[in-house]
PDB file of C-alpha atoms in Angstrom:
ATOM      1  CA  THR L   1      22.160   7.651   7.110  1.00 45.00           C
ATOM      2  CA  ASP L   2      23.174   6.241   3.959  1.00 56.00           C
ATOM      3  CA  LEU L   3      21.992   2.707   3.120  1.00 59.00           C
ATOM      4  CA  PHE L   4      25.320   1.688   1.297  1.00 64.00           C
ATOM      5  CA  SER L   5      28.914   2.634   1.358  1.00 74.00           C
ATOM      6  CA  VAL L   6      31.757   1.600  -1.082  1.00 77.00           C
ATOM      7  CA  GLU L   7      34.444  -0.723   0.025  1.00 76.00           C
ATOM      8  CA  SER L   8      37.606  -1.974  -1.799  1.00 82.00           C
ATOM      9  CA  VAL L   9      38.184  -5.803  -2.017  1.00 82.00           C
ATOM     10  CA  ASP L  10      41.484  -7.325  -2.997  1.00 86.00           C
ATOM     11  CA  VAL L  11      41.176 -10.668  -4.889  1.00 87.00           C
ATOM     12  CA  ALA L  12      43.999 -12.972  -5.812  1.00 87.00           C
ATOM     13  CA  PHE L  13      42.922 -15.366  -8.592  1.00 89.00           C
ATOM     14  CA  SER L  14      44.227 -18.929  -9.228  1.00 89.00           C
ATOM     15  CA  ASN L  15      46.283 -17.798 -12.193  1.00 92.00           C
ATOM     16  CA  GLY L  16      48.242 -15.364 -10.073  1.00 89.00           C
ATOM     17  CA  VAL L  17      46.415 -12.148 -11.184  1.00 87.00           C
ATOM     18  CA  SER L  18      45.437  -9.819  -8.394  1.00 90.00           C
ATOM     19  CA  ARG L  19      42.812  -7.076  -8.778  1.00 89.00           C
ATOM     20  CA  ARG L  20      41.254  -4.556  -6.492  1.00 87.00           C
ATOM     21  CA  TYR L  21      37.433  -4.268  -6.846  1.00 81.00           C
ATOM     22  CA  GLU L  22      34.945  -1.814  -5.374  1.00 79.00           C
ATOM     23  CA  ARG L  23      31.625  -2.928  -4.256  1.00 72.00           C
ATOM     24  CA  LEU L  24      28.742  -1.559  -2.395  1.00 68.00           C
ATOM     25  CA  HIS L  25      28.594  -2.565   1.280  1.00 67.00           C
ATOM     26  CA  GLY L  26      25.306  -2.522   2.986  1.00 60.00           C
ATOM     27  CA  GLY L  27      26.319  -2.651   6.640  1.00 56.00           C
ATOM     28  CA  ARG L  28      22.775  -2.700   7.917  1.00 56.00           C
ATOM     29  CA  PHE L  29      21.273  -4.486   4.931  1.00 62.00           C
ATOM     30  CA  PRO L  30      21.046  -8.185   5.729  1.00 72.00           C
ATOM     31  CA  GLY L  31      19.149  -9.089   2.402  1.00 86.00           C
ATOM     32  CA  ALA L  32      15.709  -8.951   1.054  1.00 92.00           C
ATOM     33  CA  VAL L  33      12.608 -11.067   0.070  1.00 96.00           C
ATOM     34  CA  MET L  34      10.183 -11.145  -2.732  1.00 97.00           C
ATOM     35  CA  ILE L  35       6.832 -12.948  -2.355  1.00 98.00           C
ATOM     36  CA  VAL L  36       4.697 -14.384  -5.142  1.00 98.00           C
ATOM     37  CA  PRO L  37       1.216 -14.285  -3.580  1.00 98.00           C
ATOM     38  CA  MET L  38      -1.322 -16.608  -5.066  1.00 97.00           C
ATOM     39  CA  LEU L  39      -4.953 -15.716  -4.278  1.00 96.00           C
ATOM     40  CA  ASP L  40      -6.098 -19.000  -5.864  1.00 95.00           C
ATOM     41  CA  LYS L  41      -4.518 -21.436  -8.311  1.00 92.00           C
ATOM     42  CA  ASP L  42      -4.704 -18.942 -11.200  1.00 93.00           C
ATOM     43  CA  THR L  43      -4.530 -15.555  -9.598  1.00 97.00           C
ATOM     44  CA  MET L  44      -1.430 -13.880  -8.623  1.00 97.00           C
ATOM     45  CA  LEU L  45      -1.289 -10.453  -6.651  1.00 98.00           C
ATOM     46  CA  LEU L  46       1.003  -7.881  -8.054  1.00 98.00           C
ATOM     47  CA  ILE L  47       1.735  -4.451  -6.776  1.00 97.00           C
ATOM     48  CA  ARG L  48       2.048  -1.171  -8.647  1.00 96.00           C
ATOM     49  CA  GLU L  49       4.538   1.125  -7.088  1.00 93.00           C
ATOM     50  CA  TYR L  50       6.812   4.037  -8.023  1.00 92.00           C
ATOM     51  CA  GLY L  51      10.410   3.129  -8.887  1.00 89.00           C
ATOM     52  CA  VAL L  52      12.465   6.236  -7.964  1.00 86.00           C
ATOM     53  CA  GLY L  53      15.624   4.716  -9.856  1.00 85.00           C
ATOM     54  CA  ILE L  54      13.761   4.752 -13.164  1.00 88.00           C
ATOM     55  CA  GLU L  55      11.236   7.540 -12.330  1.00 88.00           C
ATOM     56  CA  GLN L  56       8.160   5.508 -13.367  1.00 92.00           C
ATOM     57  CA  TYR L  57       5.518   3.162 -12.011  1.00 94.00           C
ATOM     58  CA  THR L  58       6.255  -0.651 -12.221  1.00 95.00           C
ATOM     59  CA  LEU L  59       4.167  -3.731 -11.729  1.00 97.00           C
ATOM     60  CA  GLY L  60       5.777  -6.500  -9.679  1.00 97.00           C
ATOM     61  CA  PHE L  61       5.620  -8.795  -6.712  1.00 98.00           C
ATOM     62  CA  PRO L  62       5.760  -7.491  -3.217  1.00 97.00           C
ATOM     63  CA  LYS L  63       9.213  -7.256  -1.766  1.00 96.00           C
ATOM     64  CA  GLY L  64      11.235  -5.588   1.006  1.00 92.00           C
ATOM     65  CA  GLY L  65      14.388  -5.548   3.107  1.00 89.00           C
ATOM     66  CA  ILE L  66      15.065  -7.952   5.941  1.00 91.00           C
ATOM     67  CA  ASN L  67      15.175  -5.857   9.232  1.00 89.00           C
ATOM     68  CA  PRO L  68      18.111  -6.560  11.682  1.00 85.00           C
ATOM     69  CA  GLY L  69      16.965  -9.537  13.916  1.00 89.00           C
ATOM     70  CA  GLU L  70      14.239 -10.601  11.538  1.00 92.00           C
ATOM     71  CA  SER L  71      14.305 -13.828   9.665  1.00 94.00           C
ATOM     72  CA  SER L  72      13.707 -14.067   5.961  1.00 95.00           C
ATOM     73  CA  VAL L  73      10.342 -15.858   6.592  1.00 97.00           C
ATOM     74  CA  GLU L  74       9.367 -13.164   9.197  1.00 97.00           C
ATOM     75  CA  THR L  75      10.026 -10.557   6.555  1.00 97.00           C
ATOM     76  CA  ALA L  76       7.924 -12.359   3.953  1.00 98.00           C
ATOM     77  CA  HIS L  77       4.939 -12.401   6.222  1.00 98.00           C
ATOM     78  CA  ARG L  78       5.450  -8.742   7.191  1.00 97.00           C
ATOM     79  CA  GLU L  79       5.830  -7.619   3.642  1.00 96.00           C
ATOM     80  CA  LEU L  80       2.757  -9.500   2.651  1.00 97.00           C
ATOM     81  CA  ARG L  81       0.737  -7.751   5.269  1.00 96.00           C
ATOM     82  CA  GLU L  82       2.124  -4.302   4.557  1.00 96.00           C
ATOM     83  CA  GLU L  83       1.922  -4.376   0.782  1.00 95.00           C
ATOM     84  CA  VAL L  84      -1.123  -6.600  -0.151  1.00 96.00           C
ATOM     85  CA  ASN L  85      -3.050  -6.742   3.091  1.00 95.00           C
ATOM     86  CA  TYR L  86      -2.813 -10.515   3.135  1.00 97.00           C
ATOM     87  CA  ASP L  87      -0.798 -13.117   5.094  1.00 98.00           C
ATOM     88  CA  ALA L  88      -0.160 -16.724   4.041  1.00 98.00           C
ATOM     89  CA  LYS L  89      -0.663 -20.000   5.809  1.00 98.00           C
ATOM     90  CA  GLU L  90       1.751 -21.599   3.393  1.00 97.00           C
ATOM     91  CA  LEU L  91       5.133 -20.099   2.413  1.00 97.00           C
ATOM     92  CA  SER L  92       7.677 -22.086   0.385  1.00 96.00           C
ATOM     93  CA  LEU L  93      11.098 -20.926  -0.891  1.00 96.00           C
ATOM     94  CA  LEU L  94      11.177 -20.717  -4.617  1.00 94.00           C
ATOM     95  CA  THR L  95      14.733 -19.616  -4.925  1.00 93.00           C
ATOM     96  CA  ARG L  96      17.502 -17.300  -3.691  1.00 93.00           C
ATOM     97  CA  PHE L  97      18.734 -14.591  -6.004  1.00 89.00           C
ATOM     98  CA  SER L  98      21.974 -12.742  -5.925  1.00 85.00           C
ATOM     99  CA  LEU L  99      21.089  -9.196  -6.411  1.00 73.00           C
ATOM    100  CA  MET L 100      24.188  -8.011  -8.141  1.00 73.00           C
ATOM    101  CA  PRO L 101      27.038 -10.343  -7.552  1.00 74.00           C
ATOM    102  CA  SER L 102      29.752  -8.128  -9.074  1.00 72.00           C
ATOM    103  CA  TYR L 103      28.826  -5.108  -6.943  1.00 70.00           C
ATOM    104  CA  MET L 104      26.870  -6.175  -3.800  1.00 69.00           C
ATOM    105  CA  PRO L 105      27.175  -9.044  -1.242  1.00 71.00           C
ATOM    106  CA  ALA L 106      23.306  -9.297  -0.806  1.00 76.00           C
ATOM    107  CA  PHE L 107      20.709 -11.882  -1.506  1.00 86.00           C
ATOM    108  CA  MET L 108      16.962 -12.044  -2.029  1.00 92.00           C
ATOM    109  CA  ASP L 109      14.865 -14.969  -0.988  1.00 96.00           C
ATOM    110  CA  VAL L 110      11.813 -15.521  -3.204  1.00 97.00           C
ATOM    111  CA  TYR L 111       8.758 -17.193  -1.609  1.00 98.00           C
ATOM    112  CA  LEU L 112       5.605 -18.575  -3.035  1.00 97.00           C
ATOM    113  CA  ALA L 113       2.652 -17.699  -0.716  1.00 98.00           C
ATOM    114  CA  GLN L 114      -0.526 -19.740  -0.743  1.00 98.00           C
ATOM    115  CA  SER L 115      -3.600 -20.122   1.304  1.00 98.00           C
ATOM    116  CA  LEU L 116      -3.951 -16.449   1.821  1.00 97.00           C
ATOM    117  CA  PHE L 117      -6.019 -14.761   4.427  1.00 97.00           C
ATOM    118  CA  GLU L 118      -6.749 -11.033   5.079  1.00 96.00           C
ATOM    119  CA  SER L 119      -4.298  -9.386   7.448  1.00 96.00           C
ATOM    120  CA  SER L 120      -2.735  -5.980   7.233  1.00 93.00           C
ATOM    121  CA  LEU L 121       0.002  -3.849   8.732  1.00 92.00           C
ATOM    122  CA  VAL L 122       0.859  -0.216   8.046  1.00 91.00           C
ATOM    123  CA  GLY L 123       3.906  -0.102   5.779  1.00 85.00           C
ATOM    124  CA  ASP L 124       6.525   2.512   5.002  1.00 83.00           C
ATOM    125  CA  GLU L 125       5.462   3.405   1.504  1.00 83.00           C
ATOM    126  CA  PRO L 126       4.934   6.998   0.821  1.00 81.00           C
ATOM    127  CA  GLU L 127       1.597   6.379  -1.030  1.00 84.00           C
ATOM    128  CA  PRO L 128      -0.892   3.491  -1.051  1.00 85.00           C
ATOM    129  CA  LEU L 129       0.410   0.744  -3.438  1.00 90.00           C
ATOM    130  CA  GLY L 130      -1.866  -0.437  -6.269  1.00 91.00           C
ATOM    131  CA  LEU L 131      -3.043  -4.037  -5.843  1.00 95.00           C
ATOM    132  CA  VAL L 132      -3.307  -5.758  -9.147  1.00 97.00           C
ATOM    133  CA  PRO L 133      -4.680  -9.337  -9.351  1.00 97.00           C
ATOM    134  CA  TRP L 134      -3.423 -11.103 -12.547  1.00 97.00           C
ATOM    135  CA  LYS L 135      -4.340 -14.485 -13.907  1.00 96.00           C
ATOM    136  CA  LEU L 136      -1.400 -16.781 -14.405  1.00 93.00           C
ATOM    137  CA  SER L 137      -3.219 -18.023 -17.500  1.00 92.00           C
ATOM    138  CA  GLN L 138      -2.582 -14.478 -18.933  1.00 95.00           C
ATOM    139  CA  VAL L 139       1.203 -14.590 -18.452  1.00 94.00           C
ATOM    140  CA  ASP L 140       1.944 -13.486 -22.022  1.00 95.00           C
ATOM    141  CA  GLN L 141      -0.111 -10.260 -21.559  1.00 97.00           C
ATOM    142  CA  LEU L 142       1.755  -9.622 -18.265  1.00 97.00           C
ATOM    143  CA  LEU L 143       5.180 -10.163 -19.953  1.00 97.00           C
ATOM    144  CA  ALA L 144       4.059  -7.610 -22.658  1.00 97.00           C
ATOM    145  CA  HIS L 145       2.941  -5.071 -20.175  1.00 97.00           C
ATOM    146  CA  PRO L 146       5.003  -1.852 -20.235  1.00 97.00           C
ATOM    147  CA  GLU L 147       5.122  -1.642 -16.401  1.00 97.00           C
ATOM    148  CA  PHE L 148       6.207  -5.326 -15.761  1.00 97.00           C
ATOM    149  CA  ILE L 149       9.889  -4.662 -16.390  1.00 96.00           C
ATOM    150  CA  GLU L 150      11.507  -5.547 -13.052  1.00 94.00           C
ATOM    151  CA  CYS L 151      13.875  -8.522 -13.738  1.00 92.00           C
ATOM    152  CA  ARG L 152      13.447 -10.140 -10.341  1.00 93.00           C
ATOM    153  CA  SER L 153       9.757 -10.295 -10.790  1.00 96.00           C
ATOM    154  CA  ILE L 154      10.127 -11.787 -14.225  1.00 96.00           C
ATOM    155  CA  ALA L 155      12.384 -14.393 -13.095  1.00 95.00           C
ATOM    156  CA  ALA L 156      10.115 -15.187 -10.145  1.00 96.00           C
ATOM    157  CA  LEU L 157       7.212 -15.551 -12.636  1.00 96.00           C
ATOM    158  CA  LEU L 158       9.277 -17.917 -14.741  1.00 94.00           C
ATOM    159  CA  LEU L 159      10.021 -20.060 -11.608  1.00 94.00           C
ATOM    160  CA  LEU L 160       6.367 -20.037 -10.631  1.00 94.00           C
ATOM    161  CA  GLU L 161       5.202 -21.032 -14.173  1.00 90.00           C
ATOM    162  CA  ARG L 162       7.649 -24.005 -14.168  1.00 90.00           C
ATOM    163  CA  ARG L 163       6.566 -25.147 -10.700  1.00 87.00           C
ATOM    164  CA  GLN L 164       2.897 -24.966 -11.790  1.00 84.00           C
ATOM    165  CA  ARG L 165       3.628 -27.160 -14.836  1.00 82.00           C
ATOM    166  CA  ALA L 166       5.520 -29.835 -12.859  1.00 77.00           C
TER     167      ALA L 166
END
């Protein structure tokens, strides 16, 4: 079964102009989460995984889709356990991203995970994910890394850095 279908949407704007748009409709896709796991005050946990859309490996924060009947917070705990073999005693919402507002009615909740403890679940990845601890104090090296190119992870890093400075 396909994850998305294309639907037409008719929009009438305040100036009287009407337009038909096409957007992706994810009938069974209630959204997604991304988690910024902090092993300690200066150590983030990144994952290295294959991105089939760009046909290369990328570094980024763990993430995954919300299953039907699952809350955003439950998904964050599950994805942490599946992708980094940790869970968190403390989860706080950093932000909510619109994934592609012109093309898709879906959101991603981004959580900061702290007070981590070892806990694992078997995930659905086709190969083991690489776990890459990275010092927040070395953020410039991370931003220059050729595999750290995923825009949601870059935005989450910016939000984390600002939160740490406050």
